[in-house]
Amino acid sequence: MMALQTKEVTKMPNLLTNEQIESIYGTATDILSTVGVEFDLESARSLFKKHGAVVEGKRVFISPEFLADTLKLMPKFTYEPT
């Protein structure tokens, strides 16, 4: 599958500092990898498992590496504070 290379400019107010964004990302990554997320749909759990996530029952544990690799597949955009 080919990743999209769309470049989009998003103008938003500067609400958080880079340090705050990094802290939120770090905490979210920790929660996803240690607590996990419950998915009722077997097809969703199977898809995560197929791509390397750890699945225990209905709970999917998303490692920091899995999350980073997946985020790289998102379309690129440029953030410009207003």
mmCIF file with all atom_site columns, C-alpha atoms in Angstrom:
data_model
loop_
_atom_site.group_PDB
_atom_site.id
_atom_site.type_symbol
_atom_site.label_atom_id
_atom_site.label_alt_id
_atom_site.label_comp_id
_atom_site.label_asym_id
_atom_site.label_entity_id
_atom_site.label_seq_id
_atom_site.pdbx_PDB_ins_code
_atom_site.Cartn_x
_atom_site.Cartn_y
_atom_site.Cartn_z
_atom_site.occupancy
_atom_site.B_iso_or_equiv
_atom_site.pdbx_formal_charge
_atom_site.auth_seq_id
_atom_site.auth_comp_id
_atom_site.auth_asym_id
_atom_site.auth_atom_id
_atom_site.pdbx_PDB_model_num
ATOM 1  C CA . MET A 1 1  ? 0.000   0.000   0.000  1.00 0.00 ? 1  MET A CA 1
ATOM 2  C CA . MET A 1 2  ? 1.325   3.444   -0.920 1.00 0.00 ? 2  MET A CA 1
ATOM 3  C CA . ALA A 1 3  ? 1.305   6.168   1.772  1.00 0.00 ? 3  ALA A CA 1
ATOM 4  C CA . LEU A 1 4  ? -0.398  9.434   0.923  1.00 0.00 ? 4  LEU A CA 1
ATOM 5  C CA . GLN A 1 5  ? 1.931   12.361  0.385  1.00 0.00 ? 5  GLN A CA 1
ATOM 6  C CA . THR A 1 6  ? -0.642  15.130  0.660  1.00 0.00 ? 6  THR A CA 1
ATOM 7  C CA . LYS A 1 7  ? 0.664   18.366  2.128  1.00 0.00 ? 7  LYS A CA 1
ATOM 8  C CA . GLU A 1 8  ? -1.945  20.411  3.888  1.00 0.00 ? 8  GLU A CA 1
ATOM 9  C CA . VAL A 1 9  ? -1.412  23.679  5.782  1.00 0.00 ? 9  VAL A CA 1
ATOM 10 C CA . THR A 1 10 ? -3.366  23.916  9.010  1.00 0.00 ? 10 THR A CA 1
ATOM 11 C CA . LYS A 1 11 ? -3.635  27.259  10.783 1.00 0.00 ? 11 LYS A CA 1
ATOM 12 C CA . MET A 1 12 ? -4.456  26.954  14.452 1.00 0.00 ? 12 MET A CA 1
ATOM 13 C CA . PRO A 1 13 ? -3.915  29.068  17.544 1.00 0.00 ? 13 PRO A CA 1
ATOM 14 C CA . ASN A 1 14 ? -0.814  28.151  19.526 1.00 0.00 ? 14 ASN A CA 1
ATOM 15 C CA . LEU A 1 15 ? -2.512  26.620  22.601 1.00 0.00 ? 15 LEU A CA 1
ATOM 16 C CA . LEU A 1 16 ? 0.218   24.273  23.848 1.00 0.00 ? 16 LEU A CA 1
ATOM 17 C CA . THR A 1 17 ? 3.984   24.457  24.011 1.00 0.00 ? 17 THR A CA 1
ATOM 18 C CA . ASN A 1 18 ? 6.101   21.779  22.343 1.00 0.00 ? 18 ASN A CA 1
ATOM 19 C CA . GLU A 1 19 ? 6.989   20.498  25.809 1.00 0.00 ? 19 GLU A CA 1
ATOM 20 C CA . GLN A 1 20 ? 3.288   20.140  26.712 1.00 0.00 ? 20 GLN A CA 1
ATOM 21 C CA . ILE A 1 21 ? 2.568   18.307  23.457 1.00 0.00 ? 21 ILE A CA 1
ATOM 22 C CA . GLU A 1 22 ? 5.497   15.943  24.050 1.00 0.00 ? 22 GLU A CA 1
ATOM 23 C CA . SER A 1 23 ? 4.300   15.299  27.618 1.00 0.00 ? 23 SER A CA 1
ATOM 24 C CA . ILE A 1 24 ? 0.761   14.476  26.445 1.00 0.00 ? 24 ILE A CA 1
ATOM 25 C CA . TYR A 1 25 ? 2.110   12.186  23.708 1.00 0.00 ? 25 TYR A CA 1
ATOM 26 C CA . GLY A 1 26 ? 4.399   10.420  26.177 1.00 0.00 ? 26 GLY A CA 1
ATOM 27 C CA . THR A 1 27 ? 1.573   9.856   28.666 1.00 0.00 ? 27 THR A CA 1
ATOM 28 C CA . ALA A 1 28 ? -0.805  8.630   25.945 1.00 0.00 ? 28 ALA A CA 1
ATOM 29 C CA . THR A 1 29 ? 1.865   6.262   24.628 1.00 0.00 ? 29 THR A CA 1
ATOM 30 C CA . ASP A 1 30 ? 2.419   4.893   28.132 1.00 0.00 ? 30 ASP A CA 1
ATOM 31 C CA . ILE A 1 31 ? -1.317  4.290   28.623 1.00 0.00 ? 31 ILE A CA 1
ATOM 32 C CA . LEU A 1 32 ? -1.707  2.605   25.223 1.00 0.00 ? 32 LEU A CA 1
ATOM 33 C CA . SER A 1 33 ? 1.195   0.252   25.903 1.00 0.00 ? 33 SER A CA 1
ATOM 34 C CA . THR A 1 34 ? 0.514   -0.599  29.566 1.00 0.00 ? 34 THR A CA 1
ATOM 35 C CA . VAL A 1 35 ? -3.262  -0.295  30.018 1.00 0.00 ? 35 VAL A CA 1
ATOM 36 C CA . GLY A 1 36 ? -4.273  -0.870  26.402 1.00 0.00 ? 36 GLY A CA 1
ATOM 37 C CA . VAL A 1 37 ? -7.607  -0.277  24.703 1.00 0.00 ? 37 VAL A CA 1
ATOM 38 C CA . GLU A 1 38 ? -10.607 -2.618  24.641 1.00 0.00 ? 38 GLU A CA 1
ATOM 39 C CA . PHE A 1 39 ? -12.154 -3.400  21.262 1.00 0.00 ? 39 PHE A CA 1
ATOM 40 C CA . ASP A 1 40 ? -15.448 -5.277  21.018 1.00 0.00 ? 40 ASP A CA 1
ATOM 41 C CA . LEU A 1 41 ? -15.004 -6.072  17.329 1.00 0.00 ? 41 LEU A CA 1
ATOM 42 C CA . GLU A 1 42 ? -12.968 -9.213  16.686 1.00 0.00 ? 42 GLU A CA 1
ATOM 43 C CA . SER A 1 43 ? -12.076 -7.863  13.244 1.00 0.00 ? 43 SER A CA 1
ATOM 44 C CA . ALA A 1 44 ? -10.431 -4.810  14.850 1.00 0.00 ? 44 ALA A CA 1
ATOM 45 C CA . ARG A 1 45 ? -8.444  -6.975  17.282 1.00 0.00 ? 45 ARG A CA 1
ATOM 46 C CA . SER A 1 46 ? -7.394  -9.276  14.432 1.00 0.00 ? 46 SER A CA 1
ATOM 47 C CA . LEU A 1 47 ? -6.180  -6.328  12.378 1.00 0.00 ? 47 LEU A CA 1
ATOM 48 C CA . PHE A 1 48 ? -4.073  -5.018  15.262 1.00 0.00 ? 48 PHE A CA 1
ATOM 49 C CA . LYS A 1 49 ? -2.672  -8.498  15.929 1.00 0.00 ? 49 LYS A CA 1
ATOM 50 C CA . LYS A 1 50 ? -1.892  -9.011  12.226 1.00 0.00 ? 50 LYS A CA 1
ATOM 51 C CA . HIS A 1 51 ? 0.227   -5.856  12.325 1.00 0.00 ? 51 HIS A CA 1
ATOM 52 C CA . GLY A 1 52 ? 2.122   -6.785  15.478 1.00 0.00 ? 52 GLY A CA 1
ATOM 53 C CA . ALA A 1 53 ? 0.140   -5.393  18.408 1.00 0.00 ? 53 ALA A CA 1
ATOM 54 C CA . VAL A 1 54 ? -0.262  -7.545  21.514 1.00 0.00 ? 54 VAL A CA 1
ATOM 55 C CA . VAL A 1 55 ? -3.860  -8.713  21.995 1.00 0.00 ? 55 VAL A CA 1
ATOM 56 C CA . GLU A 1 56 ? -5.148  -10.250 25.232 1.00 0.00 ? 56 GLU A CA 1
ATOM 57 C CA . GLY A 1 57 ? -8.861  -11.031 25.118 1.00 0.00 ? 57 GLY A CA 1
ATOM 58 C CA . LYS A 1 58 ? -10.602 -7.833  24.047 1.00 0.00 ? 58 LYS A CA 1
ATOM 59 C CA . ARG A 1 59 ? -7.668  -5.641  25.051 1.00 0.00 ? 59 ARG A CA 1
ATOM 60 C CA . VAL A 1 60 ? -5.093  -4.388  22.544 1.00 0.00 ? 60 VAL A CA 1
ATOM 61 C CA . PHE A 1 61 ? -1.723  -3.099  23.755 1.00 0.00 ? 61 PHE A CA 1
ATOM 62 C CA . ILE A 1 62 ? -0.140  -0.611  21.370 1.00 0.00 ? 62 ILE A CA 1
ATOM 63 C CA . SER A 1 63 ? 3.626   -0.227  21.758 1.00 0.00 ? 63 SER A CA 1
ATOM 64 C CA . PRO A 1 64 ? 5.329   3.146   21.259 1.00 0.00 ? 64 PRO A CA 1
ATOM 65 C CA . GLU A 1 65 ? 7.038   1.711   18.144 1.00 0.00 ? 65 GLU A CA 1
ATOM 66 C CA . PHE A 1 66 ? 3.746   0.478   16.669 1.00 0.00 ? 66 PHE A CA 1
ATOM 67 C CA . LEU A 1 67 ? 2.163   3.890   17.273 1.00 0.00 ? 67 LEU A CA 1
ATOM 68 C CA . ALA A 1 68 ? 5.116   5.784   15.768 1.00 0.00 ? 68 ALA A CA 1
ATOM 69 C CA . ASP A 1 69 ? 5.184   3.532   12.683 1.00 0.00 ? 69 ASP A CA 1
ATOM 70 C CA . THR A 1 70 ? 1.429   3.934   12.207 1.00 0.00 ? 70 THR A CA 1
ATOM 71 C CA . LEU A 1 71 ? 1.559   7.716   12.581 1.00 0.00 ? 71 LEU A CA 1
ATOM 72 C CA . LYS A 1 72 ? 4.166   7.836   9.799  1.00 0.00 ? 72 LYS A CA 1
ATOM 73 C CA . LEU A 1 73 ? 1.475   6.527   7.426  1.00 0.00 ? 73 LEU A CA 1
ATOM 74 C CA . MET A 1 74 ? -0.756  9.562   7.990  1.00 0.00 ? 74 MET A CA 1
ATOM 75 C CA . PRO A 1 75 ? -0.846  12.324  5.378  1.00 0.00 ? 75 PRO A CA 1
ATOM 76 C CA . LYS A 1 76 ? 1.753   15.030  5.979  1.00 0.00 ? 76 LYS A CA 1
ATOM 77 C CA . PHE A 1 77 ? 0.661   18.500  7.005  1.00 0.00 ? 77 PHE A CA 1
ATOM 78 C CA . THR A 1 78 ? 2.291   21.744  8.071  1.00 0.00 ? 78 THR A CA 1
ATOM 79 C CA . TYR A 1 79 ? 1.195   23.406  11.275 1.00 0.00 ? 79 TYR A CA 1
ATOM 80 C CA . GLU A 1 80 ? 1.329   27.193  11.220 1.00 0.00 ? 80 GLU A CA 1
ATOM 81 C CA . PRO A 1 81 ? 0.360   28.943  14.444 1.00 0.00 ? 81 PRO A CA 1
ATOM 82 C CA . THR A 1 82 ? -1.876  31.975  14.006 1.00 0.00 ? 82 THR A CA 1
#
